[in-house]
Short mmCIF file of C-alpha atoms in Angstrom, two decimals:
data_model
loop_
_atom_site.label_atom_id
_atom_site.label_comp_id
_atom_site.label_asym_id
_atom_site.label_seq_id
_atom_site.Cartn_x
_atom_site.Cartn_y
_atom_site.Cartn_z
CA UNK A 11 -12.89 12.43 -1.84
CA UNK A 12 -11.08 10.26 -4.79
CA UNK A 13 -10.65 6.39 -4.35
CA UNK A 14 -8.73 3.07 -5.74
CA UNK A 15 -9.43 -0.27 -5.36
CA UNK A 16 -7.27 -2.83 -7.28
CA UNK A 17 -4.40 -4.37 -8.33
CA UNK A 18 -0.75 -2.81 -6.66
CA UNK A 19 2.80 -3.63 -6.07
CA UNK A 20 4.31 -2.50 -2.76
CA UNK A 21 8.36 -1.71 -3.43
CA UNK A 22 10.64 -2.80 -0.21
CA UNK A 23 13.62 -0.74 0.65
CA UNK A 24 15.67 -3.35 -0.92
CA UNK A 25 13.79 -3.18 -3.93
CA UNK A 26 11.76 -6.53 -3.56
CA UNK A 27 8.31 -5.84 -5.42
CA UNK A 28 5.15 -7.46 -3.35
CA UNK A 29 1.95 -7.83 -5.51
CA UNK A 30 -1.07 -7.47 -4.00
CA UNK A 31 -4.58 -5.24 -3.64
CA UNK A 32 -4.83 -1.95 -2.38
CA UNK A 33 -7.68 -0.09 -1.34
CA UNK A 34 -6.74 3.57 -1.25
CA UNK A 35 -8.07 7.20 -0.70
CA UNK A 36 -7.59 10.90 -0.61
CA UNK A 37 -8.31 12.81 2.54
CA UNK A 38 -9.12 16.29 3.07
CA UNK A 39 -9.77 17.73 6.27
CA UNK A 40 -9.82 21.38 7.33
CA UNK A 41 -7.13 22.12 4.53
CA UNK A 42 -5.24 19.00 5.29
CA UNK A 43 -4.40 17.04 2.43
CA UNK A 44 -3.12 13.24 2.17
CA UNK A 45 -4.12 9.81 0.99
CA UNK A 46 -3.34 6.45 2.39
CA UNK A 47 -5.36 2.99 2.80
CA UNK A 48 -4.53 -0.36 2.81
CA UNK A 49 -2.36 -2.92 1.00
CA UNK A 50 -3.21 -7.03 1.26
CA UNK A 51 0.10 -8.59 0.04
CA UNK A 52 -0.64 -12.17 -2.25
CA UNK A 53 2.03 -13.51 -0.09
CA UNK A 54 3.25 -13.00 3.72
CA UNK A 55 6.56 -12.98 4.73
CA UNK A 56 8.98 -11.43 7.56
CA UNK A 57 10.16 -8.78 5.19
CA UNK A 58 6.47 -7.54 4.81
CA UNK A 59 5.80 -7.52 8.51
CA UNK A 60 8.78 -5.62 9.24
CA UNK A 61 8.47 -2.73 6.81
CA UNK A 62 8.23 0.63 7.42
CA UNK A 63 9.49 3.69 5.65
CA UNK A 64 11.11 4.52 2.42
CA UNK A 65 8.66 2.58 0.59
CA UNK A 66 6.64 2.75 -2.51
CA UNK A 67 3.40 1.89 -4.21
CA UNK A 68 3.01 1.47 -7.71
CA UNK A 69 -0.46 1.30 -9.68
CA UNK A 70 -1.34 0.10 -13.17
CA UNK A 71 -0.09 2.23 -15.80
CA UNK A 72 3.31 3.26 -14.18
CA UNK A 73 1.64 5.45 -10.84
CA UNK A 74 3.90 5.37 -8.24
CA UNK A 75 3.74 7.22 -5.07
CA UNK A 76 5.61 7.33 -1.74
CA UNK A 77 4.35 5.51 1.56
CA UNK A 78 4.67 4.19 4.87
CA UNK A 79 3.61 1.36 6.79
CA UNK A 80 1.49 2.71 9.97
CA UNK A 81 0.48 -0.55 10.93
CA UNK A 82 -0.03 -4.33 10.32
CA UNK A 83 -2.97 -6.89 11.17
CA UNK A 84 -3.52 -10.48 10.51
CA UNK A 85 -6.39 -11.45 8.73
CA UNK A 86 -6.36 -15.02 8.28
CA UNK A 87 -3.74 -17.42 9.03
CA UNK A 88 -1.47 -16.59 5.99
CA UNK A 89 -3.01 -13.15 5.31
CA UNK A 90 -2.11 -9.78 6.71
CA UNK A 91 -3.55 -6.45 5.72
CA UNK A 92 -0.86 -3.35 5.77
CA UNK A 93 -2.26 -0.03 6.78
CA UNK A 94 -0.33 2.81 4.56
CA UNK A 95 0.15 6.23 4.91
CA UNK A 96 1.07 8.16 1.30
CA UNK A 97 3.17 11.56 1.17
CA UNK A 98 3.57 13.82 -2.22
CA UNK A 99 0.71 13.62 -4.66
CA UNK A 100 -1.62 10.59 -4.73
CA UNK A 101 -0.95 8.34 -7.64
CA UNK A 102 -4.79 7.37 -8.45
#
């Protein structure tokens, strides 16, 4: 299993780039490969809460991976945690 934890930018369908922190890992179970994790945006708004498919996650050094939102949960009054599922090769 490979992991990444650090700064990232989530790019929404309309091209808006949302900075934040990502915690990602690959999972290899029974021959099924994939990756995913969580993203905590620096600022929260309705666009992030309503995001679903067609997104990308950019890591430092221009590493980009396609992601879909699988869940959103409230952490604090002003923070959310977005669960992501990656498709294609992991960018880390």
